Amino acid sequence: MTTDVDLTERERAVVNAFQGGFPVVERPFEPAAAAMCDRGVDIDATELLETIRGLDERGVLSRFGPLVNAQEIGGAATLVAMHAPEDRFDESVEQVNAHREVAHNYEREHPHLNVWFVLSVADEERVDEVLAEIEAETGQETYNLPKEQEFRVEAKFYVDGPFDGEDGASAGIDCTDLGPDVPSTGRSALTPAERDLVLEVQGGLPLTETPYADVADAIGQETRWVIETINRFERAGKIRRIGVVPNHYALGYTENGMTVWNVPDDLVGEVGPAVAALPFVTHCYRRPRHEGVWPYNFFAMTHGRSEEESRQRIDQVRDTMADYWDVADDDWDSLFSTQILKKTGIRLDERAEANTESE
């Protein structure tokens, strides 16, 4: 593996070690550093904290902290495709991006559907309203592609060095068992305090020796409550994982290929887990077809550090597919992103607020 940034061996170890599994305890850098030492990397808590700070300041990380599962917090998100005519491309994109509900927008290589964006809304009914507004403004039809089944969401990007999994061992270090064992409440809605916690941590944790205590101070709660709630959220799926979140572009993963497949409906349940098991597949979903326009019902996102590597990985996806059915050339396509048109992240404020109930 190679990267576009010059990382020390220690920095590589940290990037690989904790893209998840970071401990949720009062002074988390101490057991995290101890776990790295146990696996052969000489580092103490202060050095670990300083290393993460340095990676964050240099833009190697997008942030440090929980990756909130927006789907479990409230509201809805959906993927939408549309055509932006070449002579009105910029104008059409501006009209789409002007909607605050549009969180991400990419130009992708496709003969017709060249604009792909994500809508995030507090009320699922708002999806149809926003799409109707976009169609009226742009004069273009939109194609809603909501997630019907999720097989994998795990955008982890490793570099060569300790804990990269290249030796056949699992990548990373998992310290999630160090936090308190907190029973589930059985609630899907948030309390006001839980809403405040989600909004406080969605952009990352403070890079201090006691990040959870600092979050507690910021929202007026006890440190123990914050630690217990974050642990419970992680185990319930409201938080996907906790740790460093790499800027994959900075690590050299510049090739972003969205492969789409027309999988026989009766095989999707078998194909999905098999494709999701490929370590370089970061997102894997079943989505609806649109008759006469979009024949594909299965999406698998891959990332690579070169066009050649991306092509090799797509070939591996196809080989996996071929174990289950006879894949023809017109049964699939690969849509590489050519331009980021908008990337604000999914705003959770309205979604969390709409799913909050009084205690």
PDB file of C-alpha atoms in Angstrom, residues 95-197:
ATOM      1  CA  GLN A  95     -30.302  24.427  -8.071  1.00  0.00           C
ATOM      2  CA  VAL A  96     -29.884  20.977  -6.518  1.00  0.00           C
ATOM      3  CA  ASN A  97     -27.232  22.070  -4.026  1.00  0.00           C
ATOM      4  CA  ALA A  98     -29.293  25.064  -2.902  1.00  0.00           C
ATOM      5  CA  HIS A  99     -31.556  22.648  -1.053  1.00  0.00           C
ATOM      6  CA  ARG A 100     -30.271  22.289   2.487  1.00  0.00           C
ATOM      7  CA  GLU A 101     -31.550  18.702   2.507  1.00  0.00           C
ATOM      8  CA  VAL A 102     -28.867  17.765  -0.064  1.00  0.00           C
ATOM      9  CA  ALA A 103     -25.923  16.506   1.992  1.00  0.00           C
ATOM     10  CA  HIS A 104     -23.623  15.031  -0.672  1.00  0.00           C
ATOM     11  CA  ASN A 105     -23.552  15.470  -4.432  1.00  0.00           C
ATOM     12  CA  TYR A 106     -21.185  13.864  -6.950  1.00  0.00           C
ATOM     13  CA  GLU A 107     -20.760  13.964 -10.690  1.00  0.00           C
ATOM     14  CA  ARG A 108     -20.363  10.379 -11.926  1.00  0.00           C
ATOM     15  CA  GLU A 109     -19.437   8.840 -15.250  1.00  0.00           C
ATOM     16  CA  HIS A 110     -22.677   7.706 -16.887  1.00  0.00           C
ATOM     17  CA  PRO A 111     -24.113   8.478 -20.335  1.00  0.00           C
ATOM     18  CA  HIS A 112     -27.305   9.904 -18.816  1.00  0.00           C
ATOM     19  CA  LEU A 113     -27.451   9.917 -15.001  1.00  0.00           C
ATOM     20  CA  ASN A 114     -24.440  12.082 -14.251  1.00  0.00           C
ATOM     21  CA  VAL A 115     -25.508  13.725 -10.970  1.00  0.00           C
ATOM     22  CA  TRP A 116     -25.883  11.658  -7.794  1.00  0.00           C
ATOM     23  CA  PHE A 117     -26.919  13.207  -4.501  1.00  0.00           C
ATOM     24  CA  VAL A 118     -28.045  12.207  -1.011  1.00  0.00           C
ATOM     25  CA  LEU A 119     -31.124  13.745   0.596  1.00  0.00           C
ATOM     26  CA  SER A 120     -31.343  13.817   4.387  1.00  0.00           C
ATOM     27  CA  VAL A 121     -34.685  14.786   5.941  1.00  0.00           C
ATOM     28  CA  ALA A 122     -36.342  14.786   9.350  1.00  0.00           C
ATOM     29  CA  ASP A 123     -39.660  13.561   7.906  1.00  0.00           C
ATOM     30  CA  GLU A 124     -39.633  10.836   5.251  1.00  0.00           C
ATOM     31  CA  GLU A 125     -42.547  12.496   3.463  1.00  0.00           C
ATOM     32  CA  ARG A 126     -40.295  15.463   2.796  1.00  0.00           C
ATOM     33  CA  VAL A 127     -38.280  13.373   0.292  1.00  0.00           C
ATOM     34  CA  ASP A 128     -41.025  13.504  -2.345  1.00  0.00           C
ATOM     35  CA  GLU A 129     -41.553  17.214  -1.717  1.00  0.00           C
ATOM     36  CA  VAL A 130     -37.877  18.081  -2.208  1.00  0.00           C
ATOM     37  CA  LEU A 131     -37.611  15.947  -5.336  1.00  0.00           C
ATOM     38  CA  ALA A 132     -40.702  17.626  -6.788  1.00  0.00           C
ATOM     39  CA  GLU A 133     -39.126  21.029  -6.114  1.00  0.00           C
ATOM     40  CA  ILE A 134     -35.846  19.971  -7.773  1.00  0.00           C
ATOM     41  CA  GLU A 135     -37.684  18.621 -10.814  1.00  0.00           C
ATOM     42  CA  ALA A 136     -39.657  21.856 -11.171  1.00  0.00           C
ATOM     43  CA  GLU A 137     -36.505  23.981 -10.882  1.00  0.00           C
ATOM     44  CA  THR A 138     -34.234  21.938 -13.146  1.00  0.00           C
ATOM     45  CA  GLY A 139     -36.774  20.543 -15.593  1.00  0.00           C
ATOM     46  CA  GLN A 140     -35.190  17.113 -15.087  1.00  0.00           C
ATOM     47  CA  GLU A 141     -36.692  13.912 -13.720  1.00  0.00           C
ATOM     48  CA  THR A 142     -35.181  12.509 -10.534  1.00  0.00           C
ATOM     49  CA  TYR A 143     -34.800   8.825  -9.720  1.00  0.00           C
ATOM     50  CA  ASN A 144     -35.129   7.955  -6.062  1.00  0.00           C
ATOM     51  CA  LEU A 145     -32.994   4.971  -5.002  1.00  0.00           C
ATOM     52  CA  PRO A 146     -33.656   4.382  -1.298  1.00  0.00           C
ATOM     53  CA  LYS A 147     -31.779   1.677   0.563  1.00  0.00           C
ATOM     54  CA  GLU A 148     -33.936  -1.462   0.685  1.00  0.00           C
ATOM     55  CA  GLN A 149     -31.393  -3.721   2.371  1.00  0.00           C
ATOM     56  CA  GLU A 150     -28.008  -2.966   3.906  1.00  0.00           C
ATOM     57  CA  PHE A 151     -25.240  -5.535   3.687  1.00  0.00           C
ATOM     58  CA  ARG A 152     -22.258  -3.428   4.716  1.00  0.00           C
ATOM     59  CA  VAL A 153     -21.310   0.089   5.747  1.00  0.00           C
ATOM     60  CA  GLU A 154     -17.688   0.091   6.853  1.00  0.00           C
ATOM     61  CA  ALA A 155     -15.571   2.764   5.222  1.00  0.00           C
ATOM     62  CA  LYS A 156     -12.199   1.893   6.698  1.00  0.00           C
ATOM     63  CA  PHE A 157      -8.973   2.765   4.900  1.00  0.00           C
ATOM     64  CA  TYR A 158      -5.750   1.090   5.975  1.00  0.00           C
ATOM     65  CA  VAL A 159      -2.151   1.924   5.145  1.00  0.00           C
ATOM     66  CA  ASP A 160       0.897  -0.331   5.148  1.00  0.00           C
ATOM     67  CA  GLY A 161       2.182  -0.872   8.664  1.00  0.00           C
ATOM     68  CA  PRO A 162       1.097  -2.406  11.963  1.00  0.00           C
ATOM     69  CA  PHE A 163      -2.502  -3.622  12.271  1.00  0.00           C
ATOM     70  CA  ASP A 164      -3.251  -3.389   8.529  1.00  0.00           C
ATOM     71  CA  GLY A 165      -4.409  -6.996   8.358  1.00  0.00           C
ATOM     72  CA  GLU A 166      -1.946  -7.861   5.595  1.00  0.00           C
ATOM     73  CA  ASP A 167      -0.476 -10.711   7.647  1.00  0.00           C
ATOM     74  CA  GLY A 168      -3.807 -12.478   7.675  1.00  0.00           C
ATOM     75  CA  ALA A 169      -4.791 -11.127  11.081  1.00  0.00           C
ATOM     76  CA  SER A 170      -7.721  -8.834  11.627  1.00  0.00           C
ATOM     77  CA  ALA A 171      -6.969  -5.182  11.006  1.00  0.00           C
ATOM     78  CA  GLY A 172      -7.200  -2.776  13.896  1.00  0.00           C
ATOM     79  CA  ILE A 173      -7.569  -3.173  17.653  1.00  0.00           C
ATOM     80  CA  ASP A 174     -10.900  -3.577  19.434  1.00  0.00           C
ATOM     81  CA  CYS A 175     -11.244  -2.142  22.940  1.00  0.00           C
ATOM     82  CA  THR A 176     -15.030  -1.832  22.997  1.00  0.00           C
ATOM     83  CA  ASP A 177     -15.296  -4.385  25.811  1.00  0.00           C
ATOM     84  CA  LEU A 178     -13.557  -1.991  28.223  1.00  0.00           C
ATOM     85  CA  GLY A 179     -16.629   0.210  28.624  1.00  0.00           C
ATOM     86  CA  PRO A 180     -19.472  -0.492  31.055  1.00  0.00           C
ATOM     87  CA  ASP A 181     -22.015  -3.158  30.127  1.00  0.00           C
ATOM     88  CA  VAL A 182     -25.169  -1.063  29.834  1.00  0.00           C
ATOM     89  CA  PRO A 183     -28.530  -2.736  29.105  1.00  0.00           C
ATOM     90  CA  SER A 184     -30.665  -1.530  26.210  1.00  0.00           C
ATOM     91  CA  THR A 185     -33.599   0.747  26.998  1.00  0.00           C
ATOM     92  CA  GLY A 186     -35.633  -0.672  24.123  1.00  0.00           C
ATOM     93  CA  ARG A 187     -36.440   2.868  22.962  1.00  0.00           C
ATOM     94  CA  SER A 188     -35.913   4.085  19.407  1.00  0.00           C
ATOM     95  CA  ALA A 189     -36.709   7.716  20.241  1.00  0.00           C
ATOM     96  CA  LEU A 190     -34.188   9.990  21.950  1.00  0.00           C
ATOM     97  CA  THR A 191     -34.537  11.820  25.226  1.00  0.00           C
ATOM     98  CA  PRO A 192     -33.588  15.529  25.185  1.00  0.00           C
ATOM     99  CA  ALA A 193     -30.296  14.684  26.908  1.00  0.00           C
ATOM    100  CA  GLU A 194     -29.507  11.962  24.363  1.00  0.00           C
ATOM    101  CA  ARG A 195     -30.301  14.357  21.526  1.00  0.00           C
ATOM    102  CA  ASP A 196     -27.882  16.902  22.992  1.00  0.00           C
ATOM    103  CA  LEU A 197     -25.211  14.201  23.250  1.00  0.00           C
TER     104      LEU A 197
END
